[in-house]
Coordinates of C-alpha atoms and ligand atoms in Angstrom, one line a residue:
X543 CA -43.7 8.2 -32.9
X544 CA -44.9 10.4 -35.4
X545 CA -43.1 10.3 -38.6
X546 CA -42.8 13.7 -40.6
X547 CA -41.0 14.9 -43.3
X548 CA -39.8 18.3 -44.2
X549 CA -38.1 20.6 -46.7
X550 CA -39.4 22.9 -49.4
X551 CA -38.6 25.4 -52.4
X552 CA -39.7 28.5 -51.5
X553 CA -38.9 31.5 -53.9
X554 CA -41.2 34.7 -55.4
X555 CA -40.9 35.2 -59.0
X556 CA -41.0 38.0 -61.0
X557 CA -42.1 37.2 -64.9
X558 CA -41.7 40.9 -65.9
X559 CA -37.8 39.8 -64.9
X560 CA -36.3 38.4 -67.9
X561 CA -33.2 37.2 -65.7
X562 CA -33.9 33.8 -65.2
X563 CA -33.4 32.3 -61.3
X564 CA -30.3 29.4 -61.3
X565 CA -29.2 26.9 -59.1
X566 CA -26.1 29.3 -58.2
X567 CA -28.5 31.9 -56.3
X568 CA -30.6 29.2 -54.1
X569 CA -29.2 28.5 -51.0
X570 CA -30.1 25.1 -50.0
X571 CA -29.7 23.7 -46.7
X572 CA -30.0 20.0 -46.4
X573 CA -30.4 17.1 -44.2
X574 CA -29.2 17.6 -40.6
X575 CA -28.6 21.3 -40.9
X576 CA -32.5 21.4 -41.6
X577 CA -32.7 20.6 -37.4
X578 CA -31.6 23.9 -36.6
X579 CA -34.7 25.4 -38.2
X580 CA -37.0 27.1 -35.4
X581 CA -39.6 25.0 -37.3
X582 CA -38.0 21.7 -36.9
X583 CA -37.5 22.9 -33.1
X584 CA -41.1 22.8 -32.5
X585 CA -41.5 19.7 -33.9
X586 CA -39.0 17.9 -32.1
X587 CA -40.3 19.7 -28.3
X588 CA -43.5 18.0 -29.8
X589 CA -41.8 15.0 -29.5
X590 CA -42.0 13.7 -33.4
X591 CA -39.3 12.1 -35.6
X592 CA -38.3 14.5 -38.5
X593 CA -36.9 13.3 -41.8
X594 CA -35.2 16.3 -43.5
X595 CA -35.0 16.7 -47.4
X596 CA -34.0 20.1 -48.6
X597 CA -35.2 23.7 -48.2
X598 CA -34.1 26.0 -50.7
X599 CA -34.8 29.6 -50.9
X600 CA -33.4 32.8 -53.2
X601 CA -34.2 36.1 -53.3
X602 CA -37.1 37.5 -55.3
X603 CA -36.2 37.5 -58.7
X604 CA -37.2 36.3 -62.2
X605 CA -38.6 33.1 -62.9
X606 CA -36.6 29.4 -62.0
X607 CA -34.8 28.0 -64.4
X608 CA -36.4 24.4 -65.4
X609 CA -32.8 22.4 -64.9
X610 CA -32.3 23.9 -61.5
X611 CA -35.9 23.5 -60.5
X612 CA -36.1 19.9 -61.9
X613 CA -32.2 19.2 -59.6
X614 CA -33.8 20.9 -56.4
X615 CA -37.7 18.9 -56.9
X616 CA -35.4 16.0 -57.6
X617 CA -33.1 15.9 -54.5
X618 CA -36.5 16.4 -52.4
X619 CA -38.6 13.4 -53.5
X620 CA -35.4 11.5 -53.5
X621 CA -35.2 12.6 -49.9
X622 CA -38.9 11.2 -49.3
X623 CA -38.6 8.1 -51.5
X624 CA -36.1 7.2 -48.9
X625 CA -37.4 7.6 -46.1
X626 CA -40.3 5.6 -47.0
X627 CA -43.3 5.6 -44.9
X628 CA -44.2 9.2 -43.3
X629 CA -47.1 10.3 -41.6
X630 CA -47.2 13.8 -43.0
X631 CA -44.9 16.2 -44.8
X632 CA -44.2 19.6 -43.5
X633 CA -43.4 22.5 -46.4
X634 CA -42.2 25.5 -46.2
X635 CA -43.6 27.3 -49.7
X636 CA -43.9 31.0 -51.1
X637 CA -47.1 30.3 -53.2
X638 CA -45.5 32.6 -56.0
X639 CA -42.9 30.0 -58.0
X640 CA -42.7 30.2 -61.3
X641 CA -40.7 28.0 -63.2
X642 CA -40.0 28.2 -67.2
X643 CA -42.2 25.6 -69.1
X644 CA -44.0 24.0 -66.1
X645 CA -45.8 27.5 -64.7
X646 CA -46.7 27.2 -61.3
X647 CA -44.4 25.8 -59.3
X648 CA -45.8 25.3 -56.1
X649 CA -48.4 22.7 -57.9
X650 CA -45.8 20.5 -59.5
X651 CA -43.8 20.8 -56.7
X652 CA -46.4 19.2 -54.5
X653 CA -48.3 16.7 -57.0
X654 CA -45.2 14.8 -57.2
X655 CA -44.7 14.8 -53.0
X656 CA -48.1 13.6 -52.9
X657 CA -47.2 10.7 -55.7
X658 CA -44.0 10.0 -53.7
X659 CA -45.9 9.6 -50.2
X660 CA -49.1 8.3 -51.5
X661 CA -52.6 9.4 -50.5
X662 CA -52.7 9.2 -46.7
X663 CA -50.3 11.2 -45.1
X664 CA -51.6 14.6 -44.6
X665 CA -49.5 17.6 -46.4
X666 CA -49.4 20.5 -44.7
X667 CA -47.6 23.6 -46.0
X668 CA -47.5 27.3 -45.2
X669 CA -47.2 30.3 -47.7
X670 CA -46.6 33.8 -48.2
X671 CA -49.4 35.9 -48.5
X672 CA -48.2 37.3 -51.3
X673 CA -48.7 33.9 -53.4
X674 CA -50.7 33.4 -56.3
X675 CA -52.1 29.7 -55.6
X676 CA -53.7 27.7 -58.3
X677 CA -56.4 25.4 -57.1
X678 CA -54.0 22.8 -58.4
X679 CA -52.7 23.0 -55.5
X680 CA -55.4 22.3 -53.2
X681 CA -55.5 19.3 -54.9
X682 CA -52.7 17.9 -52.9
X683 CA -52.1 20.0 -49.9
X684 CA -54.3 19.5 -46.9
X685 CA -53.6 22.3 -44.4
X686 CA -52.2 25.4 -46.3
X687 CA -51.8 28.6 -44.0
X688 CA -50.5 32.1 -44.9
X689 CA -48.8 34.7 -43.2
X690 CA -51.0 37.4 -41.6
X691 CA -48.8 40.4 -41.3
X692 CA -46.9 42.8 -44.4
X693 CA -44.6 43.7 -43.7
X694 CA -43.9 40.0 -42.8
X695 CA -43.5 39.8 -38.9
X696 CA -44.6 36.3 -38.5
X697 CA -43.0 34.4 -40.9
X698 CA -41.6 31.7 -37.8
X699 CA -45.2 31.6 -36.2
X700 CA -46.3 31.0 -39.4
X701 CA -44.2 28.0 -39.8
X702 CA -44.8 26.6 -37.1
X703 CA -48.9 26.7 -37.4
X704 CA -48.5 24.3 -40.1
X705 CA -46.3 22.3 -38.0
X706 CA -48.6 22.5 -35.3
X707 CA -51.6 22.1 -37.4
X708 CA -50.2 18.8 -39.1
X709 CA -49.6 17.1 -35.9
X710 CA -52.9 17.8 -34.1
X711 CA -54.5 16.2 -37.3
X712 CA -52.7 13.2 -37.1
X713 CA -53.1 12.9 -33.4
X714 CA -56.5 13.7 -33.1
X715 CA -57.3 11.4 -37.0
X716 CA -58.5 14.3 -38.5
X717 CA -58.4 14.5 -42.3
X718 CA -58.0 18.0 -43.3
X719 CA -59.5 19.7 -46.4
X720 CA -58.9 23.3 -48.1
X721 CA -61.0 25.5 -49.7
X722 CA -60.6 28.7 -51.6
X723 CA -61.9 31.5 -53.3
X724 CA -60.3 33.9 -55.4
X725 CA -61.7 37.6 -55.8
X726 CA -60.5 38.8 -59.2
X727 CA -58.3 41.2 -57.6
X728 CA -54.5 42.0 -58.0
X729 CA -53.3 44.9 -56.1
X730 CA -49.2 45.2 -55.4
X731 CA -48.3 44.6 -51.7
X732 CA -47.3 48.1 -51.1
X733 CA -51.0 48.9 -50.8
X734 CA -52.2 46.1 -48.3
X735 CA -50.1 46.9 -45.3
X736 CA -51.7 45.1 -42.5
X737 CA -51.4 47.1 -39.6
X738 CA -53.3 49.6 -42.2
X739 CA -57.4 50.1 -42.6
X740 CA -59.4 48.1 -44.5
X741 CA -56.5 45.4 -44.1
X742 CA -56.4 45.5 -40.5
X743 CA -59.9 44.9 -39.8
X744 CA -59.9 42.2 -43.0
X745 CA -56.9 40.5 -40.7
X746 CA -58.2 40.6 -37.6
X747 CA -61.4 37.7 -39.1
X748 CA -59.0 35.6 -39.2
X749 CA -58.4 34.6 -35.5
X750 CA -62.2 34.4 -35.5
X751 CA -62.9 32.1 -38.1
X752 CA -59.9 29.6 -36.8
X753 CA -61.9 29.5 -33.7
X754 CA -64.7 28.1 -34.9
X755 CA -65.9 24.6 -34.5
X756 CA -64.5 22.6 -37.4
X757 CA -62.5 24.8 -38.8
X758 CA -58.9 24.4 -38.5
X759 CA -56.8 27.7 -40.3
X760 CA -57.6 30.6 -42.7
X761 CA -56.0 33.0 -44.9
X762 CA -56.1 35.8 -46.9
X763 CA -53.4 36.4 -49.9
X764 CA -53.0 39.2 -51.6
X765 CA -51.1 38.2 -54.6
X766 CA -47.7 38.7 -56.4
X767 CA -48.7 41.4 -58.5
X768 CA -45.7 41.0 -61.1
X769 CA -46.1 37.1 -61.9
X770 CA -48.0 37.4 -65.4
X771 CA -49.8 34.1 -64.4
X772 CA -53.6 32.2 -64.6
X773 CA -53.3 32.3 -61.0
X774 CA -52.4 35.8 -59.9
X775 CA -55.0 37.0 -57.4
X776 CA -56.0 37.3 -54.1
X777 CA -57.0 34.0 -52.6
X778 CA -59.0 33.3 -49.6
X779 CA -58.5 29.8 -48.1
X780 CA -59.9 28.2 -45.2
X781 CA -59.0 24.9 -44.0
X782 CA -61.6 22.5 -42.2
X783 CA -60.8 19.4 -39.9
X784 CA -62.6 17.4 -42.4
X785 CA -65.2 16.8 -45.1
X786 CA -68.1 17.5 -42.8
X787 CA -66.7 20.9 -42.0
X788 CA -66.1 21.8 -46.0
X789 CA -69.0 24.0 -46.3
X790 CA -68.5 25.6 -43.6
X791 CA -64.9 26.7 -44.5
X792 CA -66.6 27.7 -48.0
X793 CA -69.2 29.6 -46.5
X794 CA -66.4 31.5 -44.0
X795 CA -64.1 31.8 -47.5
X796 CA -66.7 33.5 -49.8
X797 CA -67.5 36.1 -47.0
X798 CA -63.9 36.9 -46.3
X799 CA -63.8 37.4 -50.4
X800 CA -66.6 39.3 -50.5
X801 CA -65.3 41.7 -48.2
X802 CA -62.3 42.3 -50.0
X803 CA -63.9 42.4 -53.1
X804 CA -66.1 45.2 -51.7
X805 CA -63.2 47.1 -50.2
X806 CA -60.6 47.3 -53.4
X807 CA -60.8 50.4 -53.1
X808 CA -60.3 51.4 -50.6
X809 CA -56.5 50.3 -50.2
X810 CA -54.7 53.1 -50.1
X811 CA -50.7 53.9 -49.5
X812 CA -49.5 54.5 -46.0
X813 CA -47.1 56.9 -47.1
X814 CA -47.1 59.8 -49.4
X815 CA -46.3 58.9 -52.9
X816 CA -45.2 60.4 -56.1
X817 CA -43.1 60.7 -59.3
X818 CA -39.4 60.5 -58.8
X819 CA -39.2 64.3 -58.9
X820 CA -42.0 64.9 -56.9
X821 CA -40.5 62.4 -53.9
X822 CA -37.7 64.2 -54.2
X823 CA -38.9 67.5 -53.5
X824 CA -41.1 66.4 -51.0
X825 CA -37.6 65.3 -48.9
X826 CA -35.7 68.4 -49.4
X827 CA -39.2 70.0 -48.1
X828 CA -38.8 68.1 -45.2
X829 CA -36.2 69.6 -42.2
X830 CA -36.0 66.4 -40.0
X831 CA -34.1 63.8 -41.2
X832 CA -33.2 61.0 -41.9
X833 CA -36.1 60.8 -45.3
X834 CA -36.2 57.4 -46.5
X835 CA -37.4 57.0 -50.4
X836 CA -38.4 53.7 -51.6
X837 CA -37.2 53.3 -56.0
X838 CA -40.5 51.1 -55.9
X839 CA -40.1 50.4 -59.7
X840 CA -36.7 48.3 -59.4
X841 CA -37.5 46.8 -55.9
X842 CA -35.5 43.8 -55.1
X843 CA -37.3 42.2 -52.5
X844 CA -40.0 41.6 -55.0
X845 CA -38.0 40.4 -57.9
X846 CA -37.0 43.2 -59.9
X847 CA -32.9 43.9 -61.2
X848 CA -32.2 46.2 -58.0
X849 CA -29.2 48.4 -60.7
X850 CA -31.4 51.2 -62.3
X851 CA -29.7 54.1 -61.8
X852 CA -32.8 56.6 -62.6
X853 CA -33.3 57.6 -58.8
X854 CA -29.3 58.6 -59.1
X855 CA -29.7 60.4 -62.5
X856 CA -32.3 62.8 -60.9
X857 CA -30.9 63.2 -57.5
X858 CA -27.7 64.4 -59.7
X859 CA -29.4 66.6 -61.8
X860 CA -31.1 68.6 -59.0
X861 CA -28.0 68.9 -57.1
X862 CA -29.0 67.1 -54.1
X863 CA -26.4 66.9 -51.2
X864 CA -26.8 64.8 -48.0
X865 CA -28.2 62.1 -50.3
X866 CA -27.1 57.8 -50.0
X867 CA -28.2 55.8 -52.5
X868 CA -28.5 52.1 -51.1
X869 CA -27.6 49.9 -53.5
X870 CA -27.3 49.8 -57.3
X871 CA -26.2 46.3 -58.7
X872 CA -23.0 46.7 -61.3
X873 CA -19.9 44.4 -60.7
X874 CA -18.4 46.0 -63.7
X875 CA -18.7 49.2 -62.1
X876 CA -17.1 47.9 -58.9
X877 CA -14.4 46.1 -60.8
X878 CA -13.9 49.2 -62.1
X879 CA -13.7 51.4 -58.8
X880 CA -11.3 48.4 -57.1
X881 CA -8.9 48.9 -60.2
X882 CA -8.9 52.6 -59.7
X883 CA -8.7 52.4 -55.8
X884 CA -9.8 54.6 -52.9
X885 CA -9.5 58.1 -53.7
X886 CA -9.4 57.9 -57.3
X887 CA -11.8 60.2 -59.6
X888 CA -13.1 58.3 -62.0
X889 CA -16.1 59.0 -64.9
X890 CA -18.2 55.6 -65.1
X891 CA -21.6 54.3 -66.5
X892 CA -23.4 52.6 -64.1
X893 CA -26.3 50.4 -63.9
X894 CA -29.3 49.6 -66.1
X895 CA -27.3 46.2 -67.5
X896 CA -29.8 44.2 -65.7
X897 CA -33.2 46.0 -66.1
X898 CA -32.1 47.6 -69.9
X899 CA -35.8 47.4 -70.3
X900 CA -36.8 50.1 -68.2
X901 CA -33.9 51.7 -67.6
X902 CA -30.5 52.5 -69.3
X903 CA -26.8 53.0 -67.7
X904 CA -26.0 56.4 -66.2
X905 CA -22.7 58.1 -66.4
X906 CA -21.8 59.7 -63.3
X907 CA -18.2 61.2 -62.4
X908 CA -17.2 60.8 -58.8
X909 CA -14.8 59.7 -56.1
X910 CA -14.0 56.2 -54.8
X911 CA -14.9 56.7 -50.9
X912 CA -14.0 53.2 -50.1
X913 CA -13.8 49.6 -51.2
X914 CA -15.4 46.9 -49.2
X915 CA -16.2 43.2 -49.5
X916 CA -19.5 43.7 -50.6
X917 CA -18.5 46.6 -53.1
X918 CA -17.6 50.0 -53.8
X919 CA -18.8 53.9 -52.3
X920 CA -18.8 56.0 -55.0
X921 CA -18.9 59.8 -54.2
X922 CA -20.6 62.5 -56.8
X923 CA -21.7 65.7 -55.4
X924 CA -22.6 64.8 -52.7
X925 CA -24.5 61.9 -53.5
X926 CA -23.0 58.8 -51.7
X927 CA -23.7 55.6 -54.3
X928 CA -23.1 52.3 -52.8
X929 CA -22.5 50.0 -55.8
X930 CA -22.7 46.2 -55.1
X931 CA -21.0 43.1 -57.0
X932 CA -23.4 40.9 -55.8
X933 CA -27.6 41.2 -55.9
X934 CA -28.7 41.7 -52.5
X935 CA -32.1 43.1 -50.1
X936 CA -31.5 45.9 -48.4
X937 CA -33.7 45.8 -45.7
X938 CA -32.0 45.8 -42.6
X939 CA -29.0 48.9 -41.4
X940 CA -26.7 45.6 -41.9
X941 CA -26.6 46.5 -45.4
X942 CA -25.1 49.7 -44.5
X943 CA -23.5 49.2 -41.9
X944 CA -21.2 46.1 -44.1
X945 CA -20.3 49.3 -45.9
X946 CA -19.3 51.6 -43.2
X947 CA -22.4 54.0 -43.5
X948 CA -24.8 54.9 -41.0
X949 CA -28.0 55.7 -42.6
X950 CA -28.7 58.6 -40.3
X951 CA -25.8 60.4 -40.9
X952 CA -28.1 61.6 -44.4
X953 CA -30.8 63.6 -45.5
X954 CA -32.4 61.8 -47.9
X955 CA -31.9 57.5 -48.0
X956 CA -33.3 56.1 -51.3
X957 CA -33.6 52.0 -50.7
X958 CA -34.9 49.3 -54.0
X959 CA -37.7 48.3 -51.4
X960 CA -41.6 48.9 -51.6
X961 CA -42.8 49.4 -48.2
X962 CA -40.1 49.7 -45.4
X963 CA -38.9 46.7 -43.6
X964 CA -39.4 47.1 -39.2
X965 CA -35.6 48.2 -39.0
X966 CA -35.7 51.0 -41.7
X967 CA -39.4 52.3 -39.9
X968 CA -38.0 52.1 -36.5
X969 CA -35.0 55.1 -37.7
X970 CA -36.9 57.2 -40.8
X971 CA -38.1 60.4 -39.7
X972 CA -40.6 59.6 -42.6
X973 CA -41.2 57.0 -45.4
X974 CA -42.2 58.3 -49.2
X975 CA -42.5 56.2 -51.8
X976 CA -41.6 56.7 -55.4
X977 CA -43.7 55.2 -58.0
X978 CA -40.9 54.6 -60.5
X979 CA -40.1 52.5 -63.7
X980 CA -38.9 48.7 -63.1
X981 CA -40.3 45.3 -63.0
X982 CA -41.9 46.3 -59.9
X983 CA -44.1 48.9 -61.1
X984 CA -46.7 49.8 -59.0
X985 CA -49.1 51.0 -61.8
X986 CA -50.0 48.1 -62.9
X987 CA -51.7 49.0 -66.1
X988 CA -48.1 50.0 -67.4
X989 CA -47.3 46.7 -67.4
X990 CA -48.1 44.2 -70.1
X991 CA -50.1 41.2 -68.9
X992 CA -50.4 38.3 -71.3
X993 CA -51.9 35.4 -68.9
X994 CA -53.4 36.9 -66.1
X995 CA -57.2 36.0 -65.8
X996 CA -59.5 38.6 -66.9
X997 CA -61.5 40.6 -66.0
X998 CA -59.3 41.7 -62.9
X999 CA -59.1 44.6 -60.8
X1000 CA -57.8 47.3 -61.5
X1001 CA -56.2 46.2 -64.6
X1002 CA -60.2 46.4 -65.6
X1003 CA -62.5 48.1 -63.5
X1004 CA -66.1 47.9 -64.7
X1005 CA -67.5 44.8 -64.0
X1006 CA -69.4 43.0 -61.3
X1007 CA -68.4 39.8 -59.3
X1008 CA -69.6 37.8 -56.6
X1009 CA -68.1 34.4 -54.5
X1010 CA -69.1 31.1 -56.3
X1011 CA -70.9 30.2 -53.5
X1012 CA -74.8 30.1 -52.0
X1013 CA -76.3 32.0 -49.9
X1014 CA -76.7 30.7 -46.0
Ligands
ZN1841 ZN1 -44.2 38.4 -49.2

């Protein structure tokens, strides 16, 4: 029986986020409970013998802290020192770890699998597309395959392609190589939506190319745009079966980069866009409701603070009714709405403790609507604020709904997110975007890069390129 370890670290970091990641906001699941994975599933119907380590996971947020990294790495290897001889290792990875002093996470994470297994199991991970990968890391992973779809609908499927990818090498003695290319181009998620033109058609190679002779998985990442790092790109990687297949998978990767190379810019927004101000008039323009506004700029699900207050600021100043605000992290704030209790007016600052960088606290007078586990509804003229003790995603009507509110009972929903996740599309009459401040801002040229590769796109734009590779 096939013997195959798995586990991971999996976490996207924001280095514009000067709130470091801890232990305290992974949640790590660990031997036995690591069964009840949908991965580990597949790999037991496929009739293998899994040896769980750990899989941890956060949210987005700013870089790991090196002790909790170093614990988390630790536990792992310890896991596969254990179990001694494996015939592959399965990981679950983001591709956009950063961790303070090391750098690329992803890269130390799986150099020291590969010096705990040794040099012939086969190590096969998958990724987010939105990872930056170094080609560190190809060093030591075999099969690396990326999700396919933003927003990310096949996370699962993805999973279990490098599951299913790692057991068909073994079975059929294949020795697996990667390749990859990276086109000098950084563009923020937001504006490769896959279900969206040029993405779609630049998506839809990829079924192709994996059914080509030889050629076992490829992959198209677009980057974390907000991780300052050597390796933040797009990165085109094709795996082959084996050595004899290598140029091949080259050949298949510098066309793939070529075309998106040729097409940056063409990526475009699927939504309208505009200042604060301007997204806000657009919504009150708008008669059907409910309007959903994305505060791009402080968007949690891609590491920034998730508490500026800005959106609120403006939505106050222009006297806009019918308006919820989802989620502004400040547990002083709630502390201080519990202490006063339902019903109480009270005159508080909230927000911009986090991100103090981009933004700054806002003082707004209102009503305590209600208290919940989660946090606090604060009422100002007509603006409903949901404050939250804790840092959390909003992207499914869970979020509201843990706080009593229906999202469609308002005009206008402004949500920390980027693009909108499939449960917020499914009930906005429309999506705009705001291109706001944060550590998620979407202009990227307002940010300040310090180790990024240059020249890239569009933080420089007049220069030529072309895929390392020759002509066939
Ligand atoms: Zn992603």
């Amino acid at each position: 029986m096939l013997r195959i370890a798995l586990g991971g670290i999996s976490h996207e970091s924001n280095t514009f986020n000067p709130i470091h990641t801890g232990l305290e906001d992974f949640e790590i699941i660990r031997g036995e409970n690591l069964l009840k994975l949908k991965v580990s599933k597949f790999l037991l119907d496929a009739g293998v013998d899994i040896i769980p380590t750990i899989y941890a996971r956060a949210l987005p947020s700013g870089m790991i802290k090196y002790d909790a990294y170093i614990r988390m790495r630790d536990e792992l290897i310890g896991g596969l020192r254990e179990a001694r001889k494996v015939d592959g290792v399965c990981l679950i990875l983001h591709g956009a770890m950063e961790i303070e002093k090391i750098g690329d996470g992803e890269s130390d994470l799986v150099e020291a699998v590969r010096e705990a297994v040794g040099e012939d199991p086969i190590i096969s991970a998958s990724l987010d597309l939105h990872g930056n990968i170094s080609p560190r890391l190809l060093e030591n992973a075999d099969i690396l395959t990326a999700y396919r779809t933003a927003p990310h609908i096949d996370i699962e499927e993805t999973r279990i392609r490098a599951a299913r990818l790692l057991i068909e090498s073994l079975r059929n003695k294949l020795k697996p190589r990667s390749v990859m290319v990276k086109p000098p181009v950084l563009l923020p998620g937001e504006l490769v939506v896959t279900d969206v033109e040029p993405a779609l058609s630049l998506y839809s190679q990829l079924r192709k190319i994996d059914g080509m002779e030889g050629i076992l998985s490829s992959s198209i990442l677009v980057g974390m745009a907000w991780a300052d790092s050597p390796d933040a790109s797009a990165s085109i990687i094709v795996t082959a079966s084996n050595d004899r297949y290598e140029d091949k998978a080259l050949y298949e990767a510098c066309r793939l980069a070529e075309d998106y190379w040729r097409l940056r810019e063409e990526f475009h927004y699927e939504v309208d866009v505009g200042s604060i101000e301007e997204t806000i008039e657009m919504a009150e323009s708008l008669s059907e409701t409910p309007i959903f506004i994305s505060d791009s700029g402080d968007n949690v699900t891609a590491g920034a603070a998730g508490d500026l207050a800005i959106f609120v600021e403006h939505l106050l100043s222009r006297r806009v009714k019918g308006a919820v605000v989802g989620g502004i992290i400040d547990p002083i704030a709630v502390k201080y709405c519990r202490d006063a209790g339902v019903g109480s007016n009270v005159r508080i600052e909230i927000g911009g403790r986090l991100d103090n960088v981009n933004g700054y606290p806002v003082e707004v007078r209102g009503k305590v609507m209600k208290l919940t586990e989660r946090g606090a509804i604060l009422r100002s003229n007509g603006v409903d604020i949901l404050l939250t003790s804790r840092r959390m995603a909003w992207m499914s009507l869970e979020s509201f709904e843990a706080f009593g509110v229906n999202p469609r009972d308002y005009r206008i929903v402004v949500v920390k997110l980027g693009y909108l996740t499939p449960d917020f599309r499914r009930i906005a009459a429309k999506s705009i975007m705001a291109l706001s401040p944060g550590f998620t801002n979407q202009i990227l040229n307002q940010l300040e890069y310090r180790k990024v590769k240059r020249p890239l796109y569009p933080l420089d734009k007049e220069f030529l390129w072309k895929p390392p590779c020759r002509e066939s």
